[in-house]
Tab-separated table of C-alpha atoms in Angstrom:
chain	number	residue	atom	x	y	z
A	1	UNK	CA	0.000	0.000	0.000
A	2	UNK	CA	3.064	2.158	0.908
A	3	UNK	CA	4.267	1.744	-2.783
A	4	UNK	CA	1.012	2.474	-4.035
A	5	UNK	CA	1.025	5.424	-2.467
A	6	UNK	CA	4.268	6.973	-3.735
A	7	UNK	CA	3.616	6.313	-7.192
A	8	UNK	CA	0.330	8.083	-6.709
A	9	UNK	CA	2.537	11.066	-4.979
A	10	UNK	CA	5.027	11.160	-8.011
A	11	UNK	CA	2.202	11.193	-10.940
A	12	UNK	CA	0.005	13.770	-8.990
A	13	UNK	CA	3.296	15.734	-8.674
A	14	UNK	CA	4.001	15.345	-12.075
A	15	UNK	CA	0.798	15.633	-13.458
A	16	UNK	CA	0.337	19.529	-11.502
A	17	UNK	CA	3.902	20.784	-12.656
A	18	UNK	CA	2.574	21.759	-16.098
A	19	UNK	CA	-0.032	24.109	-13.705
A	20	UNK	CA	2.766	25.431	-11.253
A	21	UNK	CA	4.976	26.571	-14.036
A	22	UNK	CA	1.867	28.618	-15.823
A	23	UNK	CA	1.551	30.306	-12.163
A	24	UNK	CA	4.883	30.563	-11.841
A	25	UNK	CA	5.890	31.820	-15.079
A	26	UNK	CA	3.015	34.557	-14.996
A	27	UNK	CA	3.682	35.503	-11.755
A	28	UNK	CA	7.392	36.317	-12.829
A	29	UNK	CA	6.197	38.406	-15.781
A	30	UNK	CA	3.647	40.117	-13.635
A	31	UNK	CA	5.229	40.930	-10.751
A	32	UNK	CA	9.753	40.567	-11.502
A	33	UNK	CA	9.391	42.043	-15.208
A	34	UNK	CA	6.320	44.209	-14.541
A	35	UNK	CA	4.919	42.906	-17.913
A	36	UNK	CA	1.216	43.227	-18.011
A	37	UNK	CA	-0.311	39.761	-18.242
A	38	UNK	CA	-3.563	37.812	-18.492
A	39	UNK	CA	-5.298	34.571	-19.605
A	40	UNK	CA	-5.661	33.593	-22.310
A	41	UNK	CA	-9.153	31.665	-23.517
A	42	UNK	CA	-7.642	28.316	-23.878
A	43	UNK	CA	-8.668	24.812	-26.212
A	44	UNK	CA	-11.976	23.601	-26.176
A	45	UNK	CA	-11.786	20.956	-23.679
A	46	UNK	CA	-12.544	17.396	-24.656
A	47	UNK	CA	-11.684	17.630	-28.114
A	48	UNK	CA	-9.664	15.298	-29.696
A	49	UNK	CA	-7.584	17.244	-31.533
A	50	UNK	CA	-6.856	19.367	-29.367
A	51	UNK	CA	-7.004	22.659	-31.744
A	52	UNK	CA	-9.936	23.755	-31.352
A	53	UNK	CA	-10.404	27.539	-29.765
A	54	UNK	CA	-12.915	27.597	-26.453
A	55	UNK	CA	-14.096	31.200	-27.913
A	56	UNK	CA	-17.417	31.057	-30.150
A	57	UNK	CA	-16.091	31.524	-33.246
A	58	UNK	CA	-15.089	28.180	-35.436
A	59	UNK	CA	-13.032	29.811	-37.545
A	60	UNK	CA	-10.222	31.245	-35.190
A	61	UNK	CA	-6.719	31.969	-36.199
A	62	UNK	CA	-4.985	31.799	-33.186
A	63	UNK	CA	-7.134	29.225	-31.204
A	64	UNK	CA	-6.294	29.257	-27.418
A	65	UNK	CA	-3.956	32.333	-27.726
A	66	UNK	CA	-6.241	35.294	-27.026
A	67	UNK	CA	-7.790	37.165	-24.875
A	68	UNK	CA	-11.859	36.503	-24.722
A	69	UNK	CA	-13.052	36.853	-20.083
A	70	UNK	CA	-11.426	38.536	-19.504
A	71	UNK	CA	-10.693	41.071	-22.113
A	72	UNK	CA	-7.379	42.479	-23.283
A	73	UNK	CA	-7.733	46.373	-21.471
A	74	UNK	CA	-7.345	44.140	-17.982
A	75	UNK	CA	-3.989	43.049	-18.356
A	76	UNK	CA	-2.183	43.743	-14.894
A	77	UNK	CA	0.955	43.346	-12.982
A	78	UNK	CA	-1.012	42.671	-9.731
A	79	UNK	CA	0.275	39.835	-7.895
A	80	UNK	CA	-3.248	39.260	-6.526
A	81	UNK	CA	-5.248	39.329	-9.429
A	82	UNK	CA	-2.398	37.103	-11.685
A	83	UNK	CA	-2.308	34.582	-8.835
A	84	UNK	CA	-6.514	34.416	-8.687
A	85	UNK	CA	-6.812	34.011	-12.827
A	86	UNK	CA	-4.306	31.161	-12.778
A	87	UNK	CA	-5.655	29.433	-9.581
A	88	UNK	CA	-8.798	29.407	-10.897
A	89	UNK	CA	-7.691	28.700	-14.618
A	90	UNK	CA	-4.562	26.810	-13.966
A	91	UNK	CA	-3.867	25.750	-17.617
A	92	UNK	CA	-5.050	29.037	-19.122
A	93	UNK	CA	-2.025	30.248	-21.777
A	94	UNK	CA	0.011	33.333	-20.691
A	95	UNK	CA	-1.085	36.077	-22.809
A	96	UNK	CA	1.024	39.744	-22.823
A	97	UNK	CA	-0.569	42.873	-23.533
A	98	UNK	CA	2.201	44.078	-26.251
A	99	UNK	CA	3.495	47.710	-25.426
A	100	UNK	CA	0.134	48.123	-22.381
A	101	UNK	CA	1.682	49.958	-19.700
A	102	UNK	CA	3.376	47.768	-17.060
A	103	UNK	CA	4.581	50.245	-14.334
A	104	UNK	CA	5.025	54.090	-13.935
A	105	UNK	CA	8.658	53.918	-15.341
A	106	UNK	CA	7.786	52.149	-18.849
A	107	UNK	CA	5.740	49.854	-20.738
A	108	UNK	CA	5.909	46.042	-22.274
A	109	UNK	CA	8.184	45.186	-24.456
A	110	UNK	CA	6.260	44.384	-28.040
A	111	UNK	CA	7.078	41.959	-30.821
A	112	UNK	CA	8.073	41.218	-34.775
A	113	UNK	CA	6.401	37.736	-36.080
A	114	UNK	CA	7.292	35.881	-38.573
A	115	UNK	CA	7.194	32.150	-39.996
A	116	UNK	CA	9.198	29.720	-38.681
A	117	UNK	CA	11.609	28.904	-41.322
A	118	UNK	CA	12.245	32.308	-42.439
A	119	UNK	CA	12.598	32.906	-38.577
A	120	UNK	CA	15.659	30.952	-38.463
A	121	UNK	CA	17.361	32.808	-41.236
A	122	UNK	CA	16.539	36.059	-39.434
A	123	UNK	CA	17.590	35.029	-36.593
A	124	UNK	CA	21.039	33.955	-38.830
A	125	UNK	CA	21.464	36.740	-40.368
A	126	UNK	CA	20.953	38.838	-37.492
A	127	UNK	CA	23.463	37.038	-35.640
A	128	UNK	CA	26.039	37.664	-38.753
A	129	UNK	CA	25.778	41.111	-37.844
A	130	UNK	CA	25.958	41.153	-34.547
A	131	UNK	CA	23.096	42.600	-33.783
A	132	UNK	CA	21.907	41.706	-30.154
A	133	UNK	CA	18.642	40.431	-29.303
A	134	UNK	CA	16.431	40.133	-26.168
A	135	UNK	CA	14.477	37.377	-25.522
A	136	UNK	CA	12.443	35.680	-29.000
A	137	UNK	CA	9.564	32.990	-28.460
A	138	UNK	CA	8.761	30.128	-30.926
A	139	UNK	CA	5.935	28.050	-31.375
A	140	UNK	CA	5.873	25.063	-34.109
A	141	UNK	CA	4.536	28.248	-36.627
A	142	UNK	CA	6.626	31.193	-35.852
A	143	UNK	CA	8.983	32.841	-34.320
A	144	UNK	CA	8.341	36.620	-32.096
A	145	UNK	CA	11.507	38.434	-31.707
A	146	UNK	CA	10.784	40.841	-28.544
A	147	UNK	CA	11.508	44.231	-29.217
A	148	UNK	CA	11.373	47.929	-27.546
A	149	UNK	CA	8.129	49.571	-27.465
A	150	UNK	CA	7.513	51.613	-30.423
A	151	UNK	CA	4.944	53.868	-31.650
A	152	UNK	CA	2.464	53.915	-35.088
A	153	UNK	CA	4.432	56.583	-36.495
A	154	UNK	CA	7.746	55.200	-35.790
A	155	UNK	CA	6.879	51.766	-37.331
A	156	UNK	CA	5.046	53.640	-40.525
A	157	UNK	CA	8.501	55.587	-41.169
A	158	UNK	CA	10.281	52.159	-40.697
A	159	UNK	CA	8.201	50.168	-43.137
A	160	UNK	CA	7.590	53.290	-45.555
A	161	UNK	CA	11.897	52.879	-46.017
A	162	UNK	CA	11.487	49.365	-47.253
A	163	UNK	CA	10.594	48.279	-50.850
A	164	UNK	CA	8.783	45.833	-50.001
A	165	UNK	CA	7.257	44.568	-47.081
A	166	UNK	CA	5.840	40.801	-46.759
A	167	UNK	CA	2.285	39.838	-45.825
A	168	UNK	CA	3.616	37.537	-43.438
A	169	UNK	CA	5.182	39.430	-41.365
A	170	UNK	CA	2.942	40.914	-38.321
A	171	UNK	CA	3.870	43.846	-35.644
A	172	UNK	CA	2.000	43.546	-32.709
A	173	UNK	CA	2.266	46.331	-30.670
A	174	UNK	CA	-0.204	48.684	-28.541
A	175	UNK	CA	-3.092	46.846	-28.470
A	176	UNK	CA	-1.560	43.658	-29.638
A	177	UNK	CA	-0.576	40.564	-27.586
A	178	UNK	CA	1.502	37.567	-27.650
A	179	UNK	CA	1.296	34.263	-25.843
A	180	UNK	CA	4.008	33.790	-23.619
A	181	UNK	CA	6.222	30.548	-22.741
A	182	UNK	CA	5.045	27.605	-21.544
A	183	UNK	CA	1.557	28.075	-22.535
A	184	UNK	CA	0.138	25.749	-24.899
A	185	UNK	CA	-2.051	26.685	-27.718
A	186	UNK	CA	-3.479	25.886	-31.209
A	187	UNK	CA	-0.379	26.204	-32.199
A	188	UNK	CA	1.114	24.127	-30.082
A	189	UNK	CA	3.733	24.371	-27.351
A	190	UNK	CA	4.868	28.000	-26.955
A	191	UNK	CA	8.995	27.940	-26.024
A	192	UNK	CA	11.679	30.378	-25.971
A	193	UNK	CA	14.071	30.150	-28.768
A	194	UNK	CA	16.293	32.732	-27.174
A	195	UNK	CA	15.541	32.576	-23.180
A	196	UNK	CA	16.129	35.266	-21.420
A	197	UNK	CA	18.955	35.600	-19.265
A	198	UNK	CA	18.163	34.310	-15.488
A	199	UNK	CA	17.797	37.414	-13.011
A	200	UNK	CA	14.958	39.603	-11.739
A	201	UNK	CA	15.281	42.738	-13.594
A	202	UNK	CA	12.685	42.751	-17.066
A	203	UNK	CA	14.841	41.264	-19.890
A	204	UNK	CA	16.503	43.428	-22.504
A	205	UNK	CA	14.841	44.286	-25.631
A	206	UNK	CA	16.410	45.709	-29.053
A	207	UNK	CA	14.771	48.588	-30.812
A	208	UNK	CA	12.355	47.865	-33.487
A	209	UNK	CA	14.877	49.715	-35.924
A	210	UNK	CA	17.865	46.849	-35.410
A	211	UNK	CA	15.824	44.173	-36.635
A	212	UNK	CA	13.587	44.994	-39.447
A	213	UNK	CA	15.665	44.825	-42.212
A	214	UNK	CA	17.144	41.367	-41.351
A	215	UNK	CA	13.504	39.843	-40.992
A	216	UNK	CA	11.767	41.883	-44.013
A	217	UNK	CA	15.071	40.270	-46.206
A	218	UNK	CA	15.067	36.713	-44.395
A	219	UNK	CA	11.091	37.060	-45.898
A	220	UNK	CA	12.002	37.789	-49.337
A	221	UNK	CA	15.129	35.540	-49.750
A	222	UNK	CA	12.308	32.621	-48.733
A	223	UNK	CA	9.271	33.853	-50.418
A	224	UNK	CA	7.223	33.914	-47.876
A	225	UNK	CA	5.517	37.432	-48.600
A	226	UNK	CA	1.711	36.734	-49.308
A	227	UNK	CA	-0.269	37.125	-46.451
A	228	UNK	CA	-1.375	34.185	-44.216
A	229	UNK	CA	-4.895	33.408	-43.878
C-alpha cells in the first residue's frame, strides 16, 4: 500500500507541474518584469484534436492564444489578481498585452512575427551582424523576436523605407498581444528560442529599428511574402 502510495505522490506531482509553471511563469512576468499579463481563452476541452479555440467563433486563427473573459484592457501586474486568474484557470495560456503599460517607469516590451523557417534565417542573419537580441519565443509556426516599445508613427517611417514589405510578417504592438512561454495553444507548445537571461530585472529588448531589415530580407530571400490566412 506504501508503494502504491508513492507512485500516486510522483504522478500527482508530475501531473500539476505543467499548472505550477503557468503560475509561476506569470507571476514572474507580472510581478519581476512588470509585464502586463492575463489569460488567455484556452482549447476547447474534450476535443480530440486538441485545436480547437474555447471562444465562439469556429473559424479562429490563433485558437487558445487570445484574450476573450477577460478582455485584453485588464492586463495587470497585480500579484493578486495574476495569482486568482491562474488558480482558478490553472492551464489558461500566458497572454502579454504588447506595449500596455506595465509600471510608472515604462511599458511592455512588443514583438516582430514571422514564420518559422524564415525565422531561423533572421535570426542567422541577425546574428552575422551582430546585432543583439532580447528574448524571442517560438511556437511550431513562428517565431516573435521581442523588441522595444515603439509607436504607429515610428513603425510607418520604418516600413515606408522598405521596398517591399511581406504579408507575413505581423507587428503587434499597442493593443496587440503575444502568448508567452510555456503556454500551450493551437499552435502548439509555446517555447523560448532565445531565453532570457536568469535574473529579476525585465529582460533586454532591441529597438524595433535593429531588426527589421534582417527579418523583411530573411522574408524575401524565402518567399514567404503573401499574407497568411
Amino acid at each position: 500500500m506504501r508503494e502504491i502510495l508513492g507512485r500516486r505522490r510522483r504522478l500527482l506531482s508530475r501531473r500539476d507541474s505543467g499548472k505550477s509553471d503557468l503560475i509561476s511563469a506569470a507571476l514572474t512576468f507580472a510581478t519581476a518584469w512588470r509585464w502586463p499579463v492575463l489569460p488567455g481563452i484556452g482549447l476547447e476541452a474534450g476535443r480530440r484534436d486538441g485545436v480547437r479555440c474555447a471562444c465562439p467563433d469556429p473559424e479562429c486563427t490563433v485558437p487558445g492564444a487570445h484574450p476573450f473573459d477577460p478582455g485584453l484592457l485588464v492586463a495587470t501586474t497585480d500579484e493578486r489578481m495574476v495569482r486568482w486568474w491562474w488558480t482558478n484557470r490553472p492551464k489558461a495560456p500566458i497572454v502579454l498585452a504588447t506595449g500596455a503599460p506595465g509600471s510608472l517607469e515604462g511599458r511592455a516590451p512588443c514583438a516582430v512575427s514571422l514564420p518559422a523557417v524564415a525565422g531561423a534565417r533572421a535570426l542567422a542573419a541577425l546574428d552575422r551582424k551582430e546585432i543583439r537580441l532580447g528574448p524571442v519565443i517560438a511556437t511550431p509556426e513562428r517565431l516573435f523576436i521581442l523588441v522595444a516599445p515603439y509607436s504607429m508613427e515610428q513603425l510607418g517611417e520604418l516600413l515606408y523605407a522598405q521596398d517591399f514589405v511581406p504579408g507575413s510578417l505581423r507587428f503587434h504592438g499597442e493593443g496587440g498581444y503575444v502568448a508567452l512561454p510555456p503556454s500551450r495553444t493551437g499552435a502548439g507548445q509555446v517555447r523560448w528560442e532565445r531565453a532570457p537571461l536568469p535574473g529579476s530585472a525585465a529582460p533586454w529588448v532591441p529597438d524595433v529599428e535593429a531588426v527589421v531589415d534582417a527579418v523583411v530580407d530573411a522574408l524575401t530571400r524565402t518567399g514567404v511574402s503573401a499574407p497568411e490566412l
